[in-house]
Coordinates of C-alpha atoms in Angstrom, one line a residue:
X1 CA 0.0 0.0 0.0
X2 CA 1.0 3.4 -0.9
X3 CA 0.7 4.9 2.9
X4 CA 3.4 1.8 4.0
X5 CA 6.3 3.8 2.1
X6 CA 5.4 6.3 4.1
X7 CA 5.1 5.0 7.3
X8 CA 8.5 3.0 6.6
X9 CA 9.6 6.5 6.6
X10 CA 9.0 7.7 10.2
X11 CA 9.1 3.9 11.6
X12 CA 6.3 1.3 11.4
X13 CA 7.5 -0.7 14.1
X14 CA 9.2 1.9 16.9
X15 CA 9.7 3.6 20.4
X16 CA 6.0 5.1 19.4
X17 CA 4.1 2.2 18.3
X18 CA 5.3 0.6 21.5
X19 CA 4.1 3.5 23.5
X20 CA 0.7 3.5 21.6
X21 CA 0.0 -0.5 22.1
X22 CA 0.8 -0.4 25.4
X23 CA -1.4 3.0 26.7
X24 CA -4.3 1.1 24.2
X25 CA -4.0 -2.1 25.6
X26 CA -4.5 -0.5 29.4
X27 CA -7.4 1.6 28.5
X28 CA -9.2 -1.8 26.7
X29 CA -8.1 -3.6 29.4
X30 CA -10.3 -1.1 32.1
X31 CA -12.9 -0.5 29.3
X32 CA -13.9 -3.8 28.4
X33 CA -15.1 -5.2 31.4
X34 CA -18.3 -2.5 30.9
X35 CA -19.5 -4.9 28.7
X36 CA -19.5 -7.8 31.4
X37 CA -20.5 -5.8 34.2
X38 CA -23.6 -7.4 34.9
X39 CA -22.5 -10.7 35.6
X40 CA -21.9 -9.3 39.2
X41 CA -23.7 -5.6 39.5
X42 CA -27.3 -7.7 37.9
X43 CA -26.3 -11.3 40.0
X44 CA -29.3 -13.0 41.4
X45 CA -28.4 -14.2 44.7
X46 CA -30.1 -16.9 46.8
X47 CA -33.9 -15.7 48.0
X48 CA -37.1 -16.4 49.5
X49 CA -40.3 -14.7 50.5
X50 CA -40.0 -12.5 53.4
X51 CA -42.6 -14.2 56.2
X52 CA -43.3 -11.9 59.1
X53 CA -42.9 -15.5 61.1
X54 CA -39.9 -15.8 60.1
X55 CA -37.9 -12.6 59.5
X56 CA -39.8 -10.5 62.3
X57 CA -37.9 -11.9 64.8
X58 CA -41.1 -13.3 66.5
X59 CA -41.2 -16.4 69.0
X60 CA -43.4 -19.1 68.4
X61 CA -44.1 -21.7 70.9
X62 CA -46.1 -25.0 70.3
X63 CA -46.2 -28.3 72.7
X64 CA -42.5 -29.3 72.1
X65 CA -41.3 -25.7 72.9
X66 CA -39.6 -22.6 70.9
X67 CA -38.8 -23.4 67.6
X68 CA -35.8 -22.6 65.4
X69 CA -35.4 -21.1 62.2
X70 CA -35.4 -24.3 60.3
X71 CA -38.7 -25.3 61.6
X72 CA -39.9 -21.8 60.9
X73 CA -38.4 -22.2 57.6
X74 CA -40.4 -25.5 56.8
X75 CA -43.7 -24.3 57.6
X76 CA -43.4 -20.8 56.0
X77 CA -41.8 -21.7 52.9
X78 CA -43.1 -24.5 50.1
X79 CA -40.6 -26.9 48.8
X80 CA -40.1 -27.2 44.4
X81 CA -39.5 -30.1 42.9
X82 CA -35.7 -30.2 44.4
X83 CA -37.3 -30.2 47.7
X84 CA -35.4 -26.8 48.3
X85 CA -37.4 -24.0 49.4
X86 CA -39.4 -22.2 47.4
X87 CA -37.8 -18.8 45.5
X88 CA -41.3 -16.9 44.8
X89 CA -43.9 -18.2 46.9
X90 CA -44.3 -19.0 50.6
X91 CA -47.5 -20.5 52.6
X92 CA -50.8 -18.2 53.3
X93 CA -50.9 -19.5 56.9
X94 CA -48.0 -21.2 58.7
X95 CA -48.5 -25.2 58.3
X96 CA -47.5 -25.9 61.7
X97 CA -49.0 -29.9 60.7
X98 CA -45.6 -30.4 58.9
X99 CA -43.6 -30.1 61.9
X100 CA -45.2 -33.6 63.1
X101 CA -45.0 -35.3 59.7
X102 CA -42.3 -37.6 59.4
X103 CA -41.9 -36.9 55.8
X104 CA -41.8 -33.8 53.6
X105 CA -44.4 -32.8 51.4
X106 CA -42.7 -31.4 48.1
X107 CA -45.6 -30.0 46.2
X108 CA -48.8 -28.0 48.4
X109 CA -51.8 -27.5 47.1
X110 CA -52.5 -23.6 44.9
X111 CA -54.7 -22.5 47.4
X112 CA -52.1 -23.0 50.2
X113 CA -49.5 -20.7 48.8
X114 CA -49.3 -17.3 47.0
X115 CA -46.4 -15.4 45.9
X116 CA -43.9 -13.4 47.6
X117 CA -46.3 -9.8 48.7
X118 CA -43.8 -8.4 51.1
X119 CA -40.5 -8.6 49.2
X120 CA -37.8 -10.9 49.7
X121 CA -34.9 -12.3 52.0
X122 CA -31.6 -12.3 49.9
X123 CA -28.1 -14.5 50.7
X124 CA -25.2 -12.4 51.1
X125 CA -22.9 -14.8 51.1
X126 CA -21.5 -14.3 47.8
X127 CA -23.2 -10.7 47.0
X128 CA -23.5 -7.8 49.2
X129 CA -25.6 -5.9 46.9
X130 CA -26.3 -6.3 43.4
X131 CA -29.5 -4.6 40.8
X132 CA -31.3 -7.4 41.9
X133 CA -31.4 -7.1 45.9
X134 CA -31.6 -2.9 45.1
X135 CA -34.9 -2.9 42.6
X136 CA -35.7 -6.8 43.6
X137 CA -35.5 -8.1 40.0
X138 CA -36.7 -12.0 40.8
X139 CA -39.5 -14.1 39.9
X140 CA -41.8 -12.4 37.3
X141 CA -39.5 -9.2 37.0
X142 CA -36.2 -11.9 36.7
X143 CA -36.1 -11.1 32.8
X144 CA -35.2 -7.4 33.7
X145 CA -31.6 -8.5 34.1
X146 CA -31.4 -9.4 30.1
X147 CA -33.3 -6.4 29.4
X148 CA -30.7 -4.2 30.8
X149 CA -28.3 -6.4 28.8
X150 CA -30.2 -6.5 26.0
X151 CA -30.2 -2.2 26.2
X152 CA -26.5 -2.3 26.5
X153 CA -25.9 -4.2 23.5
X154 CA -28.4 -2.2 21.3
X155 CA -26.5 1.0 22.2
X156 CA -23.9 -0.6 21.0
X157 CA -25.7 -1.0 17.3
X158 CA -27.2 2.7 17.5
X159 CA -23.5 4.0 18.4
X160 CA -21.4 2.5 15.7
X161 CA -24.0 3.2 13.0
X162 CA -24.1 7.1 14.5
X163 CA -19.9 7.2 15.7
X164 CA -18.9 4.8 13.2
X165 CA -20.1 8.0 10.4
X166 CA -18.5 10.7 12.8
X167 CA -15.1 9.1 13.1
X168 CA -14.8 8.6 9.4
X169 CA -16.2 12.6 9.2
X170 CA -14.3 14.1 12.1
X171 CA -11.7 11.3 12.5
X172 CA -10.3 8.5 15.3
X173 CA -8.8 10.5 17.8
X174 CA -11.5 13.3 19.0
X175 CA -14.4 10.1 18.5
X176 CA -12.0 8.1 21.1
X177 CA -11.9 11.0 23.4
X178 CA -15.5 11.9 23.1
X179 CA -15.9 8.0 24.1
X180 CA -14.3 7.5 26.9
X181 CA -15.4 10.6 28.8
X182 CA -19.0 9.7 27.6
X183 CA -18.6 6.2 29.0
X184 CA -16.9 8.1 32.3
X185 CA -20.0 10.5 32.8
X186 CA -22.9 7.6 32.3
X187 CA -20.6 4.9 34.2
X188 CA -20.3 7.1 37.3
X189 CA -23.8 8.2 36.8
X190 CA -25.4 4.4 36.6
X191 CA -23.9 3.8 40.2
X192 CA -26.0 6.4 41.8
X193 CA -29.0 5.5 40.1
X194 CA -32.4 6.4 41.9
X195 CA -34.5 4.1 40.3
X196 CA -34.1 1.0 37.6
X197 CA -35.4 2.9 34.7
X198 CA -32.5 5.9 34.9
X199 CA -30.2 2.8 35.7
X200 CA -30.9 1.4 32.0
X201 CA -30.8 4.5 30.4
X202 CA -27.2 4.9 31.4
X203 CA -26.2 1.9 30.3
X204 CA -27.8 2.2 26.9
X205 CA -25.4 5.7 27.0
X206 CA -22.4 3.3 28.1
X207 CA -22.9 0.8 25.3
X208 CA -23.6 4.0 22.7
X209 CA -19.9 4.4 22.8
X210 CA -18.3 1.0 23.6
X211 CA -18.2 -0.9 20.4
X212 CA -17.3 2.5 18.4
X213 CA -14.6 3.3 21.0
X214 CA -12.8 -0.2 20.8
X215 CA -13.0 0.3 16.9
X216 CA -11.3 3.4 17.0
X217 CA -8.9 2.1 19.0
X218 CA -7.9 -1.0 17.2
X219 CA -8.2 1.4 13.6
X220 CA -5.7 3.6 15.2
X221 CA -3.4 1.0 16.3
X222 CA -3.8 -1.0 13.0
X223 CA -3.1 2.6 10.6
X224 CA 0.2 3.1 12.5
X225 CA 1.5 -0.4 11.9
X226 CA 2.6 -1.9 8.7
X227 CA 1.0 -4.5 7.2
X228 CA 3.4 -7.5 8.4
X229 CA 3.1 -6.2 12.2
X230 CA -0.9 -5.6 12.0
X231 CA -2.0 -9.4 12.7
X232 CA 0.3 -9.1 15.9
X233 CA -1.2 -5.8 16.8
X234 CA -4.6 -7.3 16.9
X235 CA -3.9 -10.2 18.5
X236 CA -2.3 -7.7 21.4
X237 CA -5.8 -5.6 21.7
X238 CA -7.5 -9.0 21.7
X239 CA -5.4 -9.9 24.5
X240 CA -6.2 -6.8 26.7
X241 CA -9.9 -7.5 26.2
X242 CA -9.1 -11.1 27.9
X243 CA -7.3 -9.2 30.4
X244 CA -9.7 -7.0 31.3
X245 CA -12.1 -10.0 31.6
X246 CA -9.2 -11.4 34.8
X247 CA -9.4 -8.0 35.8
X248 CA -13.1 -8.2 36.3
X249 CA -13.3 -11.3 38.3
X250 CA -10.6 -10.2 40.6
X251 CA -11.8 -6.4 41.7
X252 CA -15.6 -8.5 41.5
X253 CA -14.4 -10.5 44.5
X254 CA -13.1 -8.1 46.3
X255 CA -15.7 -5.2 45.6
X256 CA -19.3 -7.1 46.5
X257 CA -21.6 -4.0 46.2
X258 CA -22.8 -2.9 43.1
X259 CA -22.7 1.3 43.1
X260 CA -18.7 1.0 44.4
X261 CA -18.0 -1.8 41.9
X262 CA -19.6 0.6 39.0
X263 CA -17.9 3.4 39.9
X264 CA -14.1 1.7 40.6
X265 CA -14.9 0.8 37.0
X266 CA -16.1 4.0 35.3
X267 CA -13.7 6.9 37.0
X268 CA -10.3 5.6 35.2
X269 CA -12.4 6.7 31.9
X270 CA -11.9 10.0 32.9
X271 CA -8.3 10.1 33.5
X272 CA -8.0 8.2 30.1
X273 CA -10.2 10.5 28.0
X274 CA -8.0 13.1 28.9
X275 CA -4.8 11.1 28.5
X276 CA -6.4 10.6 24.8
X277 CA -5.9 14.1 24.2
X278 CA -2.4 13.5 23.3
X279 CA -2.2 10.7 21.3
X280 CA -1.4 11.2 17.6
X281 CA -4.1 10.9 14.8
X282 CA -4.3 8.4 12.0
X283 CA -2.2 10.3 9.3
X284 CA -3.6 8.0 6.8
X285 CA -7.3 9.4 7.7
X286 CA -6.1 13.3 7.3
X287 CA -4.6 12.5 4.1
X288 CA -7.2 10.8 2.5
X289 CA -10.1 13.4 4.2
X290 CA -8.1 15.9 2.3
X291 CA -5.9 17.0 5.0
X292 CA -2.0 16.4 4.0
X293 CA -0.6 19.4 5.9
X294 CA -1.9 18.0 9.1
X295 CA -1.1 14.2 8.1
X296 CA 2.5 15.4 7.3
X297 CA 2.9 17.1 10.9
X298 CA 1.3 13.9 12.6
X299 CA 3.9 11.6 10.2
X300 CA 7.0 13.9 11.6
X301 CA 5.8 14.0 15.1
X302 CA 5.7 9.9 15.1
X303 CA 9.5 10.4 13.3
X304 CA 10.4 12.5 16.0
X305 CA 9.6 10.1 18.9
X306 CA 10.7 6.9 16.5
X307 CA 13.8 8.8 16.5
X308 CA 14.6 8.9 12.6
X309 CA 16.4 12.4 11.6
X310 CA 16.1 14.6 8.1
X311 CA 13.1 14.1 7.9
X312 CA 11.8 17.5 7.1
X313 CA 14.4 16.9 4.2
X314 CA 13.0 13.7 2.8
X315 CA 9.1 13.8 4.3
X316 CA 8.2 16.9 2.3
X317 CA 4.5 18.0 0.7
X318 CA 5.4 16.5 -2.0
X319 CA 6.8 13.9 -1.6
X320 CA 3.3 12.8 0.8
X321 CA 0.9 13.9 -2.4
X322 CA 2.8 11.7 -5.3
X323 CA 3.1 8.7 -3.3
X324 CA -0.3 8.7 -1.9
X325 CA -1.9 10.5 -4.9
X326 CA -3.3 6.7 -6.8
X327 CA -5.0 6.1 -3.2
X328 CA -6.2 9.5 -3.5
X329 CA -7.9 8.8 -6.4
X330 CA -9.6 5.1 -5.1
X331 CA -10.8 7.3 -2.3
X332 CA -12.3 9.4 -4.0
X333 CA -14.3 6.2 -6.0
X334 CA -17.3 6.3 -3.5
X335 CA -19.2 2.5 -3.7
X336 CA -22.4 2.8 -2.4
X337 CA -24.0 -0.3 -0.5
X338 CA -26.6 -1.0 -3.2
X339 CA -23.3 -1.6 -5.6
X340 CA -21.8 -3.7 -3.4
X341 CA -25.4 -6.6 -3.6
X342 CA -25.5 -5.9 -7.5
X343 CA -22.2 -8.0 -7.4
X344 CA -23.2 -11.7 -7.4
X345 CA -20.2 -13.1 -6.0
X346 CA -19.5 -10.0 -3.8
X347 CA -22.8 -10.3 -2.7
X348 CA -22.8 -14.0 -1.1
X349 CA -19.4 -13.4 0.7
X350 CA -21.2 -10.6 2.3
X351 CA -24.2 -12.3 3.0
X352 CA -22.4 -15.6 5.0
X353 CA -19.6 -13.2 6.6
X354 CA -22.7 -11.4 7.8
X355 CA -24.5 -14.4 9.2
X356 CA -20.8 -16.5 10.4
X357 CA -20.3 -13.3 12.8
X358 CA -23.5 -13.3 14.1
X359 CA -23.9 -16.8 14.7
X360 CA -20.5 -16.5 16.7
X361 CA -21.2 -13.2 18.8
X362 CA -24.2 -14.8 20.1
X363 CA -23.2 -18.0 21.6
X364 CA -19.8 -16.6 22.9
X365 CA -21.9 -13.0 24.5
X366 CA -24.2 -16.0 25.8
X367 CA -21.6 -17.3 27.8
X368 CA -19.6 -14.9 28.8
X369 CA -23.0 -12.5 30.1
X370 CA -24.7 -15.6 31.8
X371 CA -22.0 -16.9 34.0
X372 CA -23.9 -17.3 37.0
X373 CA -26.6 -20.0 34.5
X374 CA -23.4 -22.1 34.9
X375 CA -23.3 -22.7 38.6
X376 CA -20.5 -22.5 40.9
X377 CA -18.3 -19.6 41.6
X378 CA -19.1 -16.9 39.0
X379 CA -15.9 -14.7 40.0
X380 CA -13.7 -18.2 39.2
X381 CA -15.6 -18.4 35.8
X382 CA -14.7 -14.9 35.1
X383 CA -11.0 -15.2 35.5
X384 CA -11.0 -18.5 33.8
X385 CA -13.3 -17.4 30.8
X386 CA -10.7 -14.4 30.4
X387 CA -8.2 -17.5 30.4
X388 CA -9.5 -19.7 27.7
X389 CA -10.5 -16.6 25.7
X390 CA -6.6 -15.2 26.2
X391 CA -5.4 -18.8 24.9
X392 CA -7.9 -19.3 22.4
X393 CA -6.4 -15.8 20.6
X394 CA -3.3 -17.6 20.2
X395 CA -5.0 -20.7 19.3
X396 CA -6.4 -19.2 16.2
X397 CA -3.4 -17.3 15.4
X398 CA -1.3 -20.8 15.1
X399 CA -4.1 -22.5 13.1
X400 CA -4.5 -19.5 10.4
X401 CA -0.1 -19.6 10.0
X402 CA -0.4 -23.4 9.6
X403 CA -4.2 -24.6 8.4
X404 CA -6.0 -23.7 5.4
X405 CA -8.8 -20.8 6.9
X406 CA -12.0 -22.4 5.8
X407 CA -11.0 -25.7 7.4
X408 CA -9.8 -24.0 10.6
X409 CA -13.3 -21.8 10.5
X410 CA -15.2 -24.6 10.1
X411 CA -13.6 -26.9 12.6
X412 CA -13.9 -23.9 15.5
X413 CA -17.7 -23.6 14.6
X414 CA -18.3 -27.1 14.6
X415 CA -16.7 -27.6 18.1
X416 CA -18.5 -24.6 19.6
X417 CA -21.9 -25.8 18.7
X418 CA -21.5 -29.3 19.8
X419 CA -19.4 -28.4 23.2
X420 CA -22.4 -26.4 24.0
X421 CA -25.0 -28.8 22.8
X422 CA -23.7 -31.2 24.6
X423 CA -23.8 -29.0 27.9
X424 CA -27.1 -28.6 27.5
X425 CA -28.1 -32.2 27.6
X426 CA -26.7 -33.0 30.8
X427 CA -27.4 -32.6 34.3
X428 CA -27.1 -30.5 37.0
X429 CA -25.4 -32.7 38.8
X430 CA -22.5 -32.9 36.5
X431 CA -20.7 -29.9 37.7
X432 CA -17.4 -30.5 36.4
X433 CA -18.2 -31.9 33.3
X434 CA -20.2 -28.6 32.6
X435 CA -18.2 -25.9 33.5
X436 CA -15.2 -27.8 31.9
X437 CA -17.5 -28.0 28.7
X438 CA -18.8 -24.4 28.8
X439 CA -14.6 -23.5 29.1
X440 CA -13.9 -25.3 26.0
X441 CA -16.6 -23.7 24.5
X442 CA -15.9 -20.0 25.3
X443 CA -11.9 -20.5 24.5
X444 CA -13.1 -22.2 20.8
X445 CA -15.6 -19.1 19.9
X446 CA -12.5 -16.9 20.6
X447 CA -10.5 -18.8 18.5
X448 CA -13.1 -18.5 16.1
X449 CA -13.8 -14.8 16.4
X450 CA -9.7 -14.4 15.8
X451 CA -9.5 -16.8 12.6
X452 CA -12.6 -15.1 11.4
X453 CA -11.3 -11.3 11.8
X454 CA -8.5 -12.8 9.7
X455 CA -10.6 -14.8 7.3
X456 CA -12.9 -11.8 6.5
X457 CA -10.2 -9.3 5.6
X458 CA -8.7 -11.5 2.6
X459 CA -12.3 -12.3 1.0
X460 CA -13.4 -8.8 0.5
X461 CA -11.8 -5.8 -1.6
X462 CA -8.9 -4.0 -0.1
X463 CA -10.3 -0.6 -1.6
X464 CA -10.8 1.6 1.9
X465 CA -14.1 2.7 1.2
X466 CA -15.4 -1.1 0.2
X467 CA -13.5 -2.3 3.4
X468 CA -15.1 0.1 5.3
X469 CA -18.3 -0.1 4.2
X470 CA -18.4 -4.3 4.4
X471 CA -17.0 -4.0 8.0
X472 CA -19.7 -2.1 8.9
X473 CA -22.2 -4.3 7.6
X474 CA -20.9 -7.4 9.1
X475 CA -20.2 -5.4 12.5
X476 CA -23.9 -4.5 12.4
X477 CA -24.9 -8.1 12.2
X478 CA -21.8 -9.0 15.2
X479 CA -23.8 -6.3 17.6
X480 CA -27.2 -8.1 16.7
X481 CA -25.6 -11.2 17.6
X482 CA -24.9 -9.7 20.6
X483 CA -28.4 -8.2 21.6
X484 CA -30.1 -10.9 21.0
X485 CA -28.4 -13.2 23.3
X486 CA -29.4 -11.6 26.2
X487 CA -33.1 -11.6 25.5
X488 CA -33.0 -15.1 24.2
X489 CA -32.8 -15.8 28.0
X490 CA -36.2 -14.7 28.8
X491 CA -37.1 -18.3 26.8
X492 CA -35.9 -19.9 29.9
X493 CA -40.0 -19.3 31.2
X494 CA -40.8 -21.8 28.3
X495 CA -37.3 -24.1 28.7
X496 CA -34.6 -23.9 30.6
X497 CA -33.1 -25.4 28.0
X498 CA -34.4 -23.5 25.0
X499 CA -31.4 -20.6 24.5
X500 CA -28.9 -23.1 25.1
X501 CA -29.8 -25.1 22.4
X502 CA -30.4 -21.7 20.2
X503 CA -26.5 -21.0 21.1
X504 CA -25.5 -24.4 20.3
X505 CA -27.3 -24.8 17.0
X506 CA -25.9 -21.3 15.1
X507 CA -22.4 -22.0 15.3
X508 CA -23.3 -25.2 13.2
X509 CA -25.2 -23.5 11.0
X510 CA -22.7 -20.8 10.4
X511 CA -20.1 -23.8 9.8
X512 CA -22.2 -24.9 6.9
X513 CA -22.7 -21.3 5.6
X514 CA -18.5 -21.2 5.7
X515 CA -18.5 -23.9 2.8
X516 CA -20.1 -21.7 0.6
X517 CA -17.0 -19.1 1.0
X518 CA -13.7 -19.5 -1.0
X519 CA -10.0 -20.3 0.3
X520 CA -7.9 -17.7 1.1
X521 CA -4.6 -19.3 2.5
X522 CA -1.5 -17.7 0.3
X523 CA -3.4 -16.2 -2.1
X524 CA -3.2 -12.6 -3.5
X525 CA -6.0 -10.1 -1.7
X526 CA -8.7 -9.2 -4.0
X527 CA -8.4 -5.1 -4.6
X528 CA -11.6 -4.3 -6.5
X529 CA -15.1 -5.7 -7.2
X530 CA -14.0 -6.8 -10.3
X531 CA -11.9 -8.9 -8.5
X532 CA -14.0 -11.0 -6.9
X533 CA -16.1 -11.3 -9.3
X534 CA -13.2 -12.7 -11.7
X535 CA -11.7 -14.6 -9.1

């Protein structure tokens, strides 16, 4: 690419790249977690009913003398089918007869119970305070928790439609900036929330700027590396969102209210958003938005800290315009989306890149944002889903060096579905067998998300403004991916088992769909429509 000889002129791989991966990779790091935040600030602890019997502190006395809270327990609270008290109902009228059975009665008649009218008595062990316990989000108001999830992810789809068009009009940096100090101001506002409907219209804010933040951060990152370093560069931002996912699970354990935990999460965003300030702009983007005196100042500030002298002998005006001048011109070739689906062959890739990264943002966001539907310790899932997801990065980025990409694609999809399929069909009791299987299955959809960022950008034209555009087609379809597996939750009133088996069956699908896509492995990009239509 033209802007390479360039960038091999001020350094593609020095003291300032360096600087710039490593500030990038702390802010993901802090910033990613905001996506995951519910699995602890929305946690649905252990509860009951409260029974003025049995939580009023009052003394009842019978024939065999006071009793204790067990025996209030048992005749103020029905048993389900696990013969574990009951989560949303408790007796009308004490059933002091049970206290002489010598059996227990695991099902009572309707009549003898109603549900929970005077709120309910939550276990702290594990969680001081969460959503839940604050706005008491159980029983019949229990799908709440994937609403709010299900808001997060939709701003996400509203803001990179809205951002992604403003950082291509006003560029990377300022977008970033803007980002994280919007993300600050509704972070810190969500954790003094009055009520539950304020709470979820700061986290639709929060995920307004998310997705287009990360993008600008991995585009600015990417557009100061050349093209032999960029795979590695990726693979490093990936890394910092596994990070931040360890990160998570540790201040989670140590941090068990909700508000504090919000807030240790949301005030770095401040200090970053104005750290951003001074980070150097994609020149690439200046010179090509018809800015080259400002893309040549940004080229010899990054030659300054890289360290390369005479510069402002050799990186001159016009020296910038003829070497970038044929890009200029394919820049200014604007491809409008309708173009892009008049293209038969064009318009198939499109079509099963948009439906392969849905079908893998949904399973893996309906892991990783229903950790506690797992059992167990959710703060040990955390750090081991960050884990899995860290090694499945590296995973994929050893099988696209050494395997053909369709097979590898395939092989990852086929694994995820089945790993999770497979979960779902056994029982509770099988704890270890489970979580070990719902592990596999997170660290397999990261491999696949990785070998499919890599599979996508050698099936589709290398033009920016075709990149661009497809991107942000297929990004669309990730982000509704990642909405809907939230809400496919709410199914669990119809089957427990029902969005499990959704999450298990797409993958599959998706590996089928990758069949119908060409092999990529050591052959030459395609730089035009025509291209791919040829091919």
């Amino acid at each position: 690419m033209a802007f390479e000889v360039l960038l091999d002129q001020v350094g593609s791989l020095g003291r300032f790249q360096i600087l710039q991966m490593a500030f990038f990779c702390i802010i993901i790091a802090v910033m990613y977690p905001h996506v995951l935040l519910e699995n602890f600030t929305a946690a649905i602890p252990g509860h009951r009913c409260w029974v003025h019997i049995l939580d009023n502190d009052t003394v009842s006395d019978n024939d065999t003398g006071t009793l204790n809270q067990d025996a209030l327990l048992r005749i103020s609270i029905p048993l389900d089918s696990n013969l574990r008290p009951e989560k949303c109902r408790h007796f009308v009228h004490p059933q002091w007869q049970l206290l002489h059975l010598n059996q227990t009665f695991s099902k009572m008649s309707e009549p003898d119970t109603e549900a929970c009218v005077d709120g309910w008595v939550y276990d702290q062990s594990f969680f001081f305070s969460t959503i839940v316990t604050e706005w008491d989000l159980v029983c019949e108001s229990e799908s709440q928790k994937s609403l709010v999830q299900s808001l997060f992810m939709s701003g996400n789809i509203v803001g990179s439609l809205i951002y992604g068009y403003l950082s291509d009009r006003f560029g990377r940096k300022i977008i970033c900036s803007w980002g994280l100090l919007q993300l600050a101001i509704s972070g810190t506002c969500a954790a003094f929330a009055p009520t539950f409907l304020i709470y979820c219209s700061l986290r639709f804010l929060s995920g307004f700027c998310m997705i287009s933040t990360l993008g600008n951060l991995f585009s600015l990152a990417i557009e100061w590396t050349n093209h032999q370093s960029q795979s590695m560069a990726v693979i490093l931002l990936s890394c910092a969102c596994s990070a931040g996912q360890m990160l998570l699970g540790g201040l989670a354990f140590a941090i068990r209210d909700w508000r504090t935990l919000q807030l240790t999460m949301s005030i770095p965003m401040f200090v970053f958003s104005l750290s951003s300030r001074c980070t150097v702009e994609s020149a690439r983007w200046l010179i090509i938005n018809n800015q080259p005196d400002e893309g040549l100042k940004e080229l010899r500030r990054v030659a300054h800290i890289n360290g390369q002298k005479n510069t402002e002998e050799t990186l001159t005006i016009e020296f910038l315009r003829s070497t970038m001048q044929e890009e200029l011109d394919k820049a200014k070739t604007k491809e409008s989306v309708w173009s892009l689906f008049c293209a038969p062959k064009l318009r198939m890739r499109i079509i099963c890149l948009s439906f392969v990264n849905l079908a893998t943002s949904l399973p893996f966001y309906g892991l990783i944002l229903n950790l506690q539907h797992l059992g167990g310790n959710v703060y040990v899932f955390q750090v081991l889903f960050g884990v899995v997801t860290l090694t499945g990065i590296f995973v994929a980025f050893w099988t696209t060096t050494h395997t053909p990409r369709r097979l590898s694609q395939m092989s990852f999809m086929f694994l995820v579905g089945l790993s999770i399929l497979v979960n779902t069909s056994l029982d509770q009791e099988m704890q270890i067998l489970r979580v070990a299987l719902a592990t596999l299955g997170a660290g397999v959809l990261s491999a696949a998300a990785s070998s499919q960022a890599v599979y996508q950008s050698e099936l589709i034209p290398t033009i920016f403004s075709l990149r661009s555009t497809i991107r942000g087609i297929t990004t669309i379809f990730h982000m509704i991916g990642a909405a809907l597996a939230p809400t496919l939750m709410t199914l669990t009133n119809y089957s427990p088992h029902l969005p499990w088996i959704t999450y298990g069956v797409f993958p599959i699908l998706a590996g089928l769909v990758v069949l119908l896509l060409p092999e990529t492995r050591n052959l030459p990009l395609p730089n035009t429509i025509q291209d791919v239509e040829n091919e």
